[in-house]
mmCIF file of C-alpha atoms and ligand atoms in Angstrom:
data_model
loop_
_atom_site.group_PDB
_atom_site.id
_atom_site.type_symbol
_atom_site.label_atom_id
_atom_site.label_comp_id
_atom_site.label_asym_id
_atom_site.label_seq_id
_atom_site.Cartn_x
_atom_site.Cartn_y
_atom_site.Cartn_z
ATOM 1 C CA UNK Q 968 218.510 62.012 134.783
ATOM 2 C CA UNK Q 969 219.169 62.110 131.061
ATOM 3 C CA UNK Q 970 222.959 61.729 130.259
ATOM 4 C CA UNK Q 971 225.083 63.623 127.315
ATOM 5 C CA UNK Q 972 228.562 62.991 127.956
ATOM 6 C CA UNK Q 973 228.068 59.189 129.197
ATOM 7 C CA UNK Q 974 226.093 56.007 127.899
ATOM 8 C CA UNK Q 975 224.444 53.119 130.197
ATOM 9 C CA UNK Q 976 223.602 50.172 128.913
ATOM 10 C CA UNK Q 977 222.932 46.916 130.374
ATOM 11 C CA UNK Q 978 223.840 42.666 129.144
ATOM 12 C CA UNK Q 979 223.293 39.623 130.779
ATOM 13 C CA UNK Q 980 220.012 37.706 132.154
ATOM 14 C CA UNK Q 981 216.986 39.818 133.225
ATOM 15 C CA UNK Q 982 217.168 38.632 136.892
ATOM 16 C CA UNK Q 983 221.033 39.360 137.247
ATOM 17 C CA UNK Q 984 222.578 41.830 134.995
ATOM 18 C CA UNK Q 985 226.265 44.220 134.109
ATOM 19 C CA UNK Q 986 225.562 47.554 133.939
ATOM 20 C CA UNK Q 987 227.600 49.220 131.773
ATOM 21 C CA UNK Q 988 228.830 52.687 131.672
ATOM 22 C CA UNK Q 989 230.544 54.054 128.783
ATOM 23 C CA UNK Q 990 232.569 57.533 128.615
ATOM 24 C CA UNK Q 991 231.152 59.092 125.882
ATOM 25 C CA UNK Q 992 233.129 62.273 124.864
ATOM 26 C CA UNK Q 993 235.268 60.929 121.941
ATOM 27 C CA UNK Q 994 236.370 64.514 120.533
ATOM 28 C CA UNK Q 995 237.952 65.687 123.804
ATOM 29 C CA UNK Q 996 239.138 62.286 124.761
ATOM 30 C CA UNK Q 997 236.658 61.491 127.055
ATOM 31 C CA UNK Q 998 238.058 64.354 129.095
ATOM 32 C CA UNK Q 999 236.431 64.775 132.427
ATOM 33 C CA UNK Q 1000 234.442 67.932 133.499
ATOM 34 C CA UNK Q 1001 231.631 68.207 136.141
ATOM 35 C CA UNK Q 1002 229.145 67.874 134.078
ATOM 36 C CA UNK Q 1003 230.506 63.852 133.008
ATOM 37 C CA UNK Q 1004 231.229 63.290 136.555
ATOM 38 C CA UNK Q 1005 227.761 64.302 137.658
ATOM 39 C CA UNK Q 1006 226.494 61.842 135.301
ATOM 40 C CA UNK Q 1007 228.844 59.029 136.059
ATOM 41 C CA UNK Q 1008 228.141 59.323 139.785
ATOM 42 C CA UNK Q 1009 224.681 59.098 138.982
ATOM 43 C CA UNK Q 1010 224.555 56.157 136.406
ATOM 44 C CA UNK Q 1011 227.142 54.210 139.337
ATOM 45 C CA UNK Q 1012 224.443 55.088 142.229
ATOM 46 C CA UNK Q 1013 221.522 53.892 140.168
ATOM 47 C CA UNK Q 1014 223.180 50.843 139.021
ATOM 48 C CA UNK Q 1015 224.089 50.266 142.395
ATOM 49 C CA UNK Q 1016 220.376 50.279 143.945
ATOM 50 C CA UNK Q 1017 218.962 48.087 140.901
ATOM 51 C CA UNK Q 1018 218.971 44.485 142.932
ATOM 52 C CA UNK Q 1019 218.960 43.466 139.182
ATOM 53 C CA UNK Q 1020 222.399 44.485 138.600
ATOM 54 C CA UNK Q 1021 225.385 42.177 139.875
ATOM 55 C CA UNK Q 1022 228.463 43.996 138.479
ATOM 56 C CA UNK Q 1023 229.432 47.006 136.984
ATOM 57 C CA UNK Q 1024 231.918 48.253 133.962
ATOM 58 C CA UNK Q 1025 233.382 51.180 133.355
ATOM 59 C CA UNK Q 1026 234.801 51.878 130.083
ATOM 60 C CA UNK Q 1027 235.372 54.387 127.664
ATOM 61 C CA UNK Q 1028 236.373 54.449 123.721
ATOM 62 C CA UNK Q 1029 239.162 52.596 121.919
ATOM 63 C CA UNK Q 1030 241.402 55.513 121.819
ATOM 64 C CA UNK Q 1031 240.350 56.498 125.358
ATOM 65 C CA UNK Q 1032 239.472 55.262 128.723
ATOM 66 C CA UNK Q 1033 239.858 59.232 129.553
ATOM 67 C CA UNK Q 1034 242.610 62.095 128.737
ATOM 68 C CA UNK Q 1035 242.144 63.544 132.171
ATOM 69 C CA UNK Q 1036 240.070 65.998 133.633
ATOM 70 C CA UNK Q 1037 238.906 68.472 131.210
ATOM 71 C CA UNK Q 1038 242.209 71.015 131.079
ATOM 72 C CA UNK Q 1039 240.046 73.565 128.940
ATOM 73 C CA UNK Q 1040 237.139 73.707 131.847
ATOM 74 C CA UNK Q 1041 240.488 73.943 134.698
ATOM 75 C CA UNK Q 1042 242.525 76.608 132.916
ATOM 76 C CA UNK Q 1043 239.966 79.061 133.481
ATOM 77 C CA UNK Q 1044 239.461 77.945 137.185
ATOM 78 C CA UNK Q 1045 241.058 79.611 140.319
ATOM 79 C CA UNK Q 1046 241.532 78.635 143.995
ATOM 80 C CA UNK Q 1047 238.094 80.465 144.436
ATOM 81 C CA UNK Q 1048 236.211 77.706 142.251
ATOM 82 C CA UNK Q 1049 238.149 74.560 143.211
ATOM 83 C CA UNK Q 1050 238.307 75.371 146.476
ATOM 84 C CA UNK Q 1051 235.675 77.541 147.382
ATOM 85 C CA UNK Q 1052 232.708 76.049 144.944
ATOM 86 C CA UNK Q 1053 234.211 72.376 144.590
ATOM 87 C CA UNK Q 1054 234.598 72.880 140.681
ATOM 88 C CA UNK Q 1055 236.649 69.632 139.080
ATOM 89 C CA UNK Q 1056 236.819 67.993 142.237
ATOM 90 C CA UNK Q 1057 233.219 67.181 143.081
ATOM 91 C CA UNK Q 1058 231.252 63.683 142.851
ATOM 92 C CA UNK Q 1059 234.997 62.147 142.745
ATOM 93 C CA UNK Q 1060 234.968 60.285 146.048
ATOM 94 C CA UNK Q 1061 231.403 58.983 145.498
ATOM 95 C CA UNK Q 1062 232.469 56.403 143.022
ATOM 96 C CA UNK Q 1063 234.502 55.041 146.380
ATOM 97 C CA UNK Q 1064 230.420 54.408 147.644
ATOM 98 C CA UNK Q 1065 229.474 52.167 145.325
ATOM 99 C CA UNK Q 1066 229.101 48.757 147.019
ATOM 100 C CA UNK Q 1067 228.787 46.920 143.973
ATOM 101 C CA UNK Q 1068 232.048 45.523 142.200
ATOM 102 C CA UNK Q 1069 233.079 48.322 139.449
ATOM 103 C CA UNK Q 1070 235.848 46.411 136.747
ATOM 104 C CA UNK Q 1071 237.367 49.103 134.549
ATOM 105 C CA UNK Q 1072 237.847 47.977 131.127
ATOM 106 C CA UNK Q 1073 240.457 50.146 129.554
ATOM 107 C CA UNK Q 1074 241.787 50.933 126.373
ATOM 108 C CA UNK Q 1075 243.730 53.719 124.815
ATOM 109 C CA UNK Q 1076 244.594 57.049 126.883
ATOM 110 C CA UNK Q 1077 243.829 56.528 130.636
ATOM 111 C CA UNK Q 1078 245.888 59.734 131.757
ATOM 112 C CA UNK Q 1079 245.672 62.142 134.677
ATOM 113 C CA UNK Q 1080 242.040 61.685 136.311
ATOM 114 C CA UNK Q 1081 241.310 59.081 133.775
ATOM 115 C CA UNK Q 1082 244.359 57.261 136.063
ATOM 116 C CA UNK Q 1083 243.346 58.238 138.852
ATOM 117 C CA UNK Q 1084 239.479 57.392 137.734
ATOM 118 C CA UNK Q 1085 240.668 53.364 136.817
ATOM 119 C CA UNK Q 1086 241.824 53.122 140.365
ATOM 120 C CA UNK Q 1087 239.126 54.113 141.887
ATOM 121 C CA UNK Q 1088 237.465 51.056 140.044
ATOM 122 C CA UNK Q 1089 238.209 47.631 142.119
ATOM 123 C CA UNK Q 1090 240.113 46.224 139.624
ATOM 124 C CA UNK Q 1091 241.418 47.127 135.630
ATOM 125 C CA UNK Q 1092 241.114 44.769 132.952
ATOM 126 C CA UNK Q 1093 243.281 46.247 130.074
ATOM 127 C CA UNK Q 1094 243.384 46.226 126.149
ATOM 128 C CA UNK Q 1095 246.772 45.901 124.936
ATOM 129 C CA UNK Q 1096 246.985 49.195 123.563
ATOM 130 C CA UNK Q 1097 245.803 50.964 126.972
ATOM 131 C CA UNK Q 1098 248.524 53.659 128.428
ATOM 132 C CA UNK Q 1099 248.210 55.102 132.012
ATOM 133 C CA UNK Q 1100 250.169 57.895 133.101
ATOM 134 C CA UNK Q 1101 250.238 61.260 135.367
ATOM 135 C CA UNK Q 1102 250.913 63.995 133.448
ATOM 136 C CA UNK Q 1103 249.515 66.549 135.747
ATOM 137 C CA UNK Q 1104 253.117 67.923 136.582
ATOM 138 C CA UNK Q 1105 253.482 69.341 132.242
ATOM 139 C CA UNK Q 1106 250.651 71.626 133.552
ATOM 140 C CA UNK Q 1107 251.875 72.942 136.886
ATOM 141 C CA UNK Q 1108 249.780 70.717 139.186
ATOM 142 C CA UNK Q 1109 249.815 67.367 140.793
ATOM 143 C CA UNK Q 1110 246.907 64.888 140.929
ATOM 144 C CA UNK Q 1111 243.933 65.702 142.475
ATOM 145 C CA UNK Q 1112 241.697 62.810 142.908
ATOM 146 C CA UNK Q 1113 244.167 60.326 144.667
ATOM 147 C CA UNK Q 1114 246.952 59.632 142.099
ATOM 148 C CA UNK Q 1115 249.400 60.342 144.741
ATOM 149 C CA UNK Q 1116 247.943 58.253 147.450
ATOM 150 C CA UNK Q 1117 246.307 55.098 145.029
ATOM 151 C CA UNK Q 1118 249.566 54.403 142.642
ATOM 152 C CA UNK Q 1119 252.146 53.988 145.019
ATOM 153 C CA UNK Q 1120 249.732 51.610 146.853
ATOM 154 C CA UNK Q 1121 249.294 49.941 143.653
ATOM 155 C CA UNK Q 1122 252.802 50.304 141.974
ATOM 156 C CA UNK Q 1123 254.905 50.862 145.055
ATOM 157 C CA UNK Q 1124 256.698 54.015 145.254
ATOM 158 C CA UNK Q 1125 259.591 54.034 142.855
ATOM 159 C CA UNK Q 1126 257.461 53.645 140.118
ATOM 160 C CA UNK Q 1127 254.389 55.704 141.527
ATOM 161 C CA UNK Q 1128 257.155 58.675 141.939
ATOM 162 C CA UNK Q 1129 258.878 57.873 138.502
ATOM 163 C CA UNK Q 1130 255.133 58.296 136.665
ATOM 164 C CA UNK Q 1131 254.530 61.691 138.642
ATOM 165 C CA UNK Q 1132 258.024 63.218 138.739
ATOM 166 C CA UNK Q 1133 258.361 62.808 134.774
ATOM 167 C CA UNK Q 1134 254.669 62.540 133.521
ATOM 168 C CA UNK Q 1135 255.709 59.574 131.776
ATOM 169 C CA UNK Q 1136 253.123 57.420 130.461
ATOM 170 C CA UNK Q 1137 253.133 53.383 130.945
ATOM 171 C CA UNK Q 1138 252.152 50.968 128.584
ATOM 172 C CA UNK Q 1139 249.551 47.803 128.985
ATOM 173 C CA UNK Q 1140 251.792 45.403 129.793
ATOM 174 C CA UNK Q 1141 254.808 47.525 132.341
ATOM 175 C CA UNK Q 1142 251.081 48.198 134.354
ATOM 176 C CA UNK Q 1143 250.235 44.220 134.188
ATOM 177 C CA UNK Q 1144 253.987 43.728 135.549
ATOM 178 C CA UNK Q 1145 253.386 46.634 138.116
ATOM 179 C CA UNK Q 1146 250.185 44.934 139.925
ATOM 180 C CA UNK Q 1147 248.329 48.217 138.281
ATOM 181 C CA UNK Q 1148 246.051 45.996 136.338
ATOM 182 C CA UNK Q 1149 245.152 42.155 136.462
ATOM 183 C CA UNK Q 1150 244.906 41.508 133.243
ATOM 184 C CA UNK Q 1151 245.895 42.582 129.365
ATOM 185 C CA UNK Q 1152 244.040 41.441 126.640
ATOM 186 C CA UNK Q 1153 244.053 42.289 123.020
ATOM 187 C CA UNK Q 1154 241.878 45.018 122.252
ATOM 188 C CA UNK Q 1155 239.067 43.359 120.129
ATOM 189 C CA UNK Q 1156 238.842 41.062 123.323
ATOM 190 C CA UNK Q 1157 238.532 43.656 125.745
ATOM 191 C CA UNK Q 1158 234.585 43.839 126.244
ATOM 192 C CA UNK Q 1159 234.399 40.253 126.074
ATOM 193 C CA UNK Q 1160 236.658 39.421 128.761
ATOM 194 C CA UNK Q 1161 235.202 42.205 131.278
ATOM 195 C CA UNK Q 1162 232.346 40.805 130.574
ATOM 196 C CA UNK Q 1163 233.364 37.480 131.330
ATOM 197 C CA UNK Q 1164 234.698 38.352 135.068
ATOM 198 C CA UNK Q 1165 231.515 40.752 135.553
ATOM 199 C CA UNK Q 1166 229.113 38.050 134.449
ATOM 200 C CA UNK Q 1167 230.445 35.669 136.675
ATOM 201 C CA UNK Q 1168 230.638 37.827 139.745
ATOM 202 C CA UNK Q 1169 227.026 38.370 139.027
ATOM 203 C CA UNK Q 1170 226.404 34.344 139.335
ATOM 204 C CA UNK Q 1171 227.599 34.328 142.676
ATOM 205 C CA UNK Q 1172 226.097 35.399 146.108
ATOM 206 C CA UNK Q 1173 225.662 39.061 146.332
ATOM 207 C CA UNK Q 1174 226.251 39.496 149.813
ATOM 208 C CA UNK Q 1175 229.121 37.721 149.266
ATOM 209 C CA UNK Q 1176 230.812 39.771 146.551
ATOM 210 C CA UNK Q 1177 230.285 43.336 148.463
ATOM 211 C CA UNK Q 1178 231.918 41.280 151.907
ATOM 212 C CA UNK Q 1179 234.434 40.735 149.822
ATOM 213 C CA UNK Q 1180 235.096 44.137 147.642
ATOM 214 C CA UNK Q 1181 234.613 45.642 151.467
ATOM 215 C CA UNK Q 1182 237.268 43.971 153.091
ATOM 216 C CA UNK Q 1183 239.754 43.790 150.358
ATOM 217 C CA UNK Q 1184 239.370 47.867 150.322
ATOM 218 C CA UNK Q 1185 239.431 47.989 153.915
ATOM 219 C CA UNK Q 1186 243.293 46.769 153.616
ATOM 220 C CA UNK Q 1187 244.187 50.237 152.368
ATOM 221 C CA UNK Q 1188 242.258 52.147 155.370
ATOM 222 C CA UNK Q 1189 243.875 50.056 158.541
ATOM 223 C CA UNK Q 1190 246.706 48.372 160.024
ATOM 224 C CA UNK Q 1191 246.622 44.192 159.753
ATOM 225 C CA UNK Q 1192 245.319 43.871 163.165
ATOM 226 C CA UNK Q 1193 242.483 45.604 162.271
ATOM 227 C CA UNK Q 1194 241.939 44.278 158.761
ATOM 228 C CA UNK Q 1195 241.826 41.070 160.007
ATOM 229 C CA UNK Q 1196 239.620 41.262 162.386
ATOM 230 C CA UNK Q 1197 237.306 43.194 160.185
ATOM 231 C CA UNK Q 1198 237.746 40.403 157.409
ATOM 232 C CA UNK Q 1199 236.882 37.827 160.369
ATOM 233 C CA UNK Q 1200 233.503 39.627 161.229
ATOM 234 C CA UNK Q 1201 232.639 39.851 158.115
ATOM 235 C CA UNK Q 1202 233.108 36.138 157.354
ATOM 236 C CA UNK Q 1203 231.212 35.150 160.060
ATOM 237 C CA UNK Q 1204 227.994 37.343 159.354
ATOM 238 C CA UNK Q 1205 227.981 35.906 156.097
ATOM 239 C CA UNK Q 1206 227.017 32.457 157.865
ATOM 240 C CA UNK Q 1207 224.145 34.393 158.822
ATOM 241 C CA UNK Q 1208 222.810 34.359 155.386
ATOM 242 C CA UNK Q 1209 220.890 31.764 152.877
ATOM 243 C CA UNK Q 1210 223.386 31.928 150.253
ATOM 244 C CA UNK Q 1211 226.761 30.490 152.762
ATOM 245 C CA UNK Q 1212 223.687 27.434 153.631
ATOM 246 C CA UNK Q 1213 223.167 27.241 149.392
ATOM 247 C CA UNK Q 1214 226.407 27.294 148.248
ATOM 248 C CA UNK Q 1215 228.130 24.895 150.785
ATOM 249 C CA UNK Q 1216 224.960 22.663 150.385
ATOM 250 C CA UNK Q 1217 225.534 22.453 146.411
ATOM 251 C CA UNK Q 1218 229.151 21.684 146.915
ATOM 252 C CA UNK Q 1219 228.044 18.961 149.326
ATOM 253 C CA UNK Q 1220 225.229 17.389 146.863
ATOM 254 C CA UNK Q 1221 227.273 17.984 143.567
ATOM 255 C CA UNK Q 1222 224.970 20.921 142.201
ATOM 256 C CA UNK Q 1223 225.201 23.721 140.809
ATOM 257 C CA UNK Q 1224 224.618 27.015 143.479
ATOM 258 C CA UNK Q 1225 221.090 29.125 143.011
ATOM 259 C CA UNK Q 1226 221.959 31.934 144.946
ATOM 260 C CA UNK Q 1227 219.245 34.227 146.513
ATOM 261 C CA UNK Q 1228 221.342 37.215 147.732
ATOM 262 C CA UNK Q 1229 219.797 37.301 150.778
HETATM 263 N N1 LIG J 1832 241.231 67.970 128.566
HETATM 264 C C1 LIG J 1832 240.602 68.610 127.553
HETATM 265 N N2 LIG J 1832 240.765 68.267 126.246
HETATM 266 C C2 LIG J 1832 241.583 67.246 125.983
HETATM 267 C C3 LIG J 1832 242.280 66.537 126.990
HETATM 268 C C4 LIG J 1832 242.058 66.937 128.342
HETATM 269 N N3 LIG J 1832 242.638 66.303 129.399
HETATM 270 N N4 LIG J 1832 243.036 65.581 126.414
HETATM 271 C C5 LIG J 1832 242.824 65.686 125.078
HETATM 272 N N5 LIG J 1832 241.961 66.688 124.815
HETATM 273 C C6 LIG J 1832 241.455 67.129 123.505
HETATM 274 C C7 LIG J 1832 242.535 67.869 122.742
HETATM 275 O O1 LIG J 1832 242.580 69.235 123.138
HETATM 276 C C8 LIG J 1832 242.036 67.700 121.315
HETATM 277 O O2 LIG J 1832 241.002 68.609 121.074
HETATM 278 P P1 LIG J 1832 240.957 69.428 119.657
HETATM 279 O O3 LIG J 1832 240.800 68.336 118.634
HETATM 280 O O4 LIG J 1832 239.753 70.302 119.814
HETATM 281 O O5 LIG J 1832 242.255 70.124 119.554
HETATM 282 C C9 LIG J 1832 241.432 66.312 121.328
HETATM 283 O O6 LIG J 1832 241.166 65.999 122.706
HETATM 284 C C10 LIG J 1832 242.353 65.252 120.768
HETATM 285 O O7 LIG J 1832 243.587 65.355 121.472
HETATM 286 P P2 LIG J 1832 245.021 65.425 120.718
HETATM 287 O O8 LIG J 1832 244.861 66.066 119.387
HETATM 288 O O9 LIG J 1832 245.979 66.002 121.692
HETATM 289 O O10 LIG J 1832 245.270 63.853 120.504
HETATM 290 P P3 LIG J 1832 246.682 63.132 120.406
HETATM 291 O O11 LIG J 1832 246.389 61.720 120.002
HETATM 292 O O12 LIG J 1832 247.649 63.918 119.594
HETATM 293 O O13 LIG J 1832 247.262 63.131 121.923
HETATM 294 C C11 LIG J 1832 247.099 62.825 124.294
HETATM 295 C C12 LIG J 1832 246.590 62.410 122.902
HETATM 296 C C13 LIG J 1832 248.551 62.365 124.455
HETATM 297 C C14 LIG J 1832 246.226 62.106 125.319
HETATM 298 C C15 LIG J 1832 247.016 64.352 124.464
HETATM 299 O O14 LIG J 1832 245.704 64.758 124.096
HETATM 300 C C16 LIG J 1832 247.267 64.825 125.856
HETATM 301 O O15 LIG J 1832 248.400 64.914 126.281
HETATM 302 N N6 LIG J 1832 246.198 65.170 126.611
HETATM 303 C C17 LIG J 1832 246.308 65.717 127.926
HETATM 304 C C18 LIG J 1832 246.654 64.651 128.938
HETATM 305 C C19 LIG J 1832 246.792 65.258 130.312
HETATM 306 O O16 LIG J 1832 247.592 66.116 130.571
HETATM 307 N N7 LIG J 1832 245.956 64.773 131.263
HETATM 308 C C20 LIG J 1832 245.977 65.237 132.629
HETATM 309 C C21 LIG J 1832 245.039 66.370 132.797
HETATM 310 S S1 LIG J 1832 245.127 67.080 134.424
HETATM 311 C C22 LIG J 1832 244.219 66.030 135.367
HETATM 312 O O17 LIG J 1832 243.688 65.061 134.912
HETATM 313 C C23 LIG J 1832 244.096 66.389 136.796
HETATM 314 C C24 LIG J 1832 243.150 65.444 137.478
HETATM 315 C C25 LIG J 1832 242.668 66.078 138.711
HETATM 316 C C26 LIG J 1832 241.370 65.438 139.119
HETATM 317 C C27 LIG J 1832 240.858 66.114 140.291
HETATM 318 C C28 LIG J 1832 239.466 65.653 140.624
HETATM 319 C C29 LIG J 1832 239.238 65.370 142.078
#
């Protein structure tokens, strides 16, 4: 598939890369249509099945992560082509599929579905000059691809209700404080330091890493009981694998880990 409205790119050594995926429509904001969310569940599932590829970032341009979902494309929708044809809201839930660890690297605008989009991500890495907000209810609508559901597991609910009730926007650093995003750095340090935490995911066990971006998710589908018996499973199958007999063994002997993924 050729892509218009994103980029891919890839950094890192041949046998264990970061694929990148940048948001790449700076005149509307990176505002998200079908046709950009077709793409970016695309570039995500191929980055997923390249055994080259370790870790993946999402990002989009300085002045936007994403403005939303495209409000020019949605004002001339009606119930009969969300609803009935799946315009705006298909290809969201895919990016949930992706077994690989996706960090969002944010800066500027990252409003509505570009929110909603970060969260979908396992974990945001912000530039100090990032702002995330839900404006959907200035246009008559709420969110529609988990705002509702995601930010008050993130934020808690005052907050989560505070953001959707007034369509307020929050800066880089009330987000840090909120448990939105794990870390804020200053914008000219922003690729840098995803690329940091993706290129040292990428050093460690791959079986590992998607054990571990599986269970943590799991925590927001089931009750504790469940989660941590699904955590325990988990944890044992991975002493099943060459990597747990690698990486203990180097700890043992003083060595560095070469991890096999298998
Ligand atoms: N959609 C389409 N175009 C946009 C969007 C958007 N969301 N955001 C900005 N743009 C366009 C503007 O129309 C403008 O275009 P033009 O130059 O042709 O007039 C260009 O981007 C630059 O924008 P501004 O001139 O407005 O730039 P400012 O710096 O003055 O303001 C803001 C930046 C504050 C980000 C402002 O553009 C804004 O408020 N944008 C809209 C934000 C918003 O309401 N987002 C929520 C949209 S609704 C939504 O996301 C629902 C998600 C549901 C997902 C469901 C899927 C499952």
């Amino acid at each position: 598939m050729t892509y218009e409205m994103i980029l891919t790119s890839t950094q890192g050594p041949d046998s264990r890369k970061v694929g990148i995926v940048t948001l790449n429509r700076p005149k509307q904001l990176n505002a998200l249509n079908d046709q950009l969310m077709d793409e970016l569940a695309s570039a995500l599932k191929a980055f997923d099945a390249d055994e080259s590829i370790g870790c993946i970032i999402l990002t989009g341009s300085e002045k936007a992560f994403a403005a939303g979902a495209d409000i020019g494309a949605m004002a001339q929708y009606g119930f009969a082509d969300v609803y009935g044809k799946d315009y705006i809201t298909r290809n969201w839930e895919q990016i949930r599929d992706i077994r690989k660890p996706v960090i969002a690297a944010v800066s500027g605008f990252a409003l509505g579905g570009g929110c909603e989009l970060t969260m979908m991500c396992d974990f945001i890495i912000a530039a100090d000059n990032a702002k995330f907000g839900q404006p959907e209810i200035k246009l008559g609508i709420i969110p529609g691809a988990g705002g509702t559901q995601r930010l008050p597991r993130a934020v808690g609910k005052s907050k989560a209700m505070d953001l959707a009730l007034t369509g307020r926007m929050m800066d880089a650093n009330e987000a840090e404080r909120a448990g939105l995003v794990s870390r804020v750095v200053p914008l000219d340090k922003l690729m840098d330091e995803a690329l940091g935490a993706a290129l040292m995911i990428c050093s460690y066990g791959q079986l590992a890493v998607m054990a571990a971006k599986e269970s943590i998710n799991r925590a927001f589908e089931s009750g504790l009981s469940d989660g941590v018996m699904f955590e325990r499973r988990l944890f044992h199958a991975l002493f099943a694998t060459s990597d747990q007999k690698e990486g203990m063994d180097a700890f043992v002997n003083k060595r560095k880990p070469a991890f096999t993924h298998r």
